[in-house]
Amino acid sequence: MENLRLCCPCHFGLESVLKYEINKIGGTNLNVSDGKISFDGDFNILARANLCLSTAERVLIELAEFNAYCFEDLYQGVKNIPFENFIGEKNAFPVKGYSLNSQLHSVPDCQSIVKKAVVERLKSKYNISWFEESDPTIQIQFSILKDKVNIYLDTSGAGLHKRGYRRNSNLAPIKETLAAGIIDLARIRPDSIVCDPFCGSGTILIESALKALNIAPCINRRFSAEKWNCIPQNVWSEERQRAISNVNRDAKFHAVGFDVDDSAVALAMDNAKKAGVKSRITIEQADIRKFRQPENSIVICNPPYGERMLELREAEEIYKIMGRVIEKPAYIISPSEEFEKFFGRKADKKRKLYNGMIKCQLFMYFK
């Protein structure tokens, strides 16, 4: 099973960044759509994608796409998929998914139909009537959008934003995959100096260091598909060794962070240590009012914002102070539609992004 169709979901707005990453790791025949990219690759590319893609949310094997207007359509479409190429006699194979704007709108019913179809397919292939599902899990996923069904296998397990270094975080962390996308848009290089005046748990600083040093973001974690019998174990060891050999230890990169909360400073440094980049990062306790941008540095930050009126006014005051102390280049993500007014400058470029369910803009100052 060397020829696979893979699919990586991503944050809306980061498709172009993920496309560049997939091309870089050797994915071919890319198809870009809103919030995901499909591409071709073998088992090595599958493992490499899990280890190395910094903006992908997970790596899925795309098994089939077909239209379904009734449960029989769904059943027959799923039953025709060669699940036996991946799922053994004892593997657990739970089903989850969603349906939007489709005639098959009951998700529990769709789950049951998909599960039944897979069971019947595997019964006929293995000549058994009961599945104990005691071996490692192979998660089946389905999506139904406007009556179009996609069936996937999830190779990642926990989302790829879970790198393994941020076991603790502050109250409003930015997701690692989103931070990595912003860092790519800021064009961080091996000799860059990155500064975050609101560093929180250190995500932007750490992701910048990983990017600059070419460290595979998920090198220190495991994936569901590592336990699958259908994928040779040497594939994973080869790709981990490849990732390690690609690290740029000569990079001159350094990151500087500040936060008004001294407990956040300690937390960020602890996370940087877990990520293996502590020597590349300096963090100090400081208020934005005392901020002085390091020479030749690129500011990348996720400043605080308020959901209640008092917090909102405080955030707007912070934006005004930022406008006085932050110089170009700067990349600032904010959900505030009036950010530029309070910051005091029009952005050279803006990009719509989502931080979780929150609609944001990336305000880019570089000219």
Coordinates of N, CA, C and O in Angstrom, one line a residue, residues 3 46 109 210 217 232 248 253 262 302-303 331 336 353-354:
N3 N 0.8 3.7 -2.5 CA 0.2 4.9 -3.1 C -1.0 5.3 -2.3 O -2.1 4.7 -2.4
L46 N 3.5 9.9 4.7 CA 2.5 9.9 5.7 C 3.2 10.2 7.1 O 2.8 11.1 7.9
D109 N -27.0 8.2 13.5 CA -27.5 7.2 12.5 C -26.4 7.0 11.4 O -26.2 5.8 11.0
L210 N 11.6 26.6 16.6 CA 11.5 25.3 15.8 C 11.6 25.5 14.3 O 12.3 24.8 13.6
P217 N 8.3 19.8 14.3 CA 7.5 20.3 15.4 C 7.0 19.1 16.3 O 6.8 19.3 17.5
P232 N 5.0 -0.5 8.0 CA 6.3 -1.0 8.5 C 6.9 -0.1 9.5 O 6.9 1.1 9.4
N248 N 19.0 22.4 11.8 CA 20.1 23.4 11.5 C 20.7 23.9 12.8 O 20.2 24.9 13.3
F253 N 19.6 32.1 15.1 CA 18.3 32.6 15.6 C 18.3 32.8 17.1 O 18.9 32.1 17.9
D262 N 4.8 37.4 36.0 CA 6.1 36.6 36.2 C 5.9 35.1 36.2 O 6.8 34.3 35.9
N302 N 0.3 38.0 20.0 CA -1.2 37.8 20.2 C -1.6 38.6 21.5 O -1.7 38.1 22.5
P303 N -1.8 39.9 21.3 CA -2.1 40.7 22.5 C -3.4 40.4 23.1 O -4.3 39.8 22.5
Y331 N 3.9 41.6 13.3 CA 2.8 40.8 12.8 C 1.9 40.5 14.1 O 2.4 39.9 15.0
S336 N -10.1 42.4 17.1 CA -10.7 43.7 17.2 C -10.8 44.3 15.8 O -9.8 44.4 15.1
L353 N -7.9 35.2 9.7 CA -7.6 33.9 10.4 C -8.6 33.6 11.5 O -9.3 34.5 11.9
Y354 N -8.6 32.4 11.9 CA -9.5 32.0 13.0 C -8.6 31.5 14.1 O -7.8 30.6 13.9

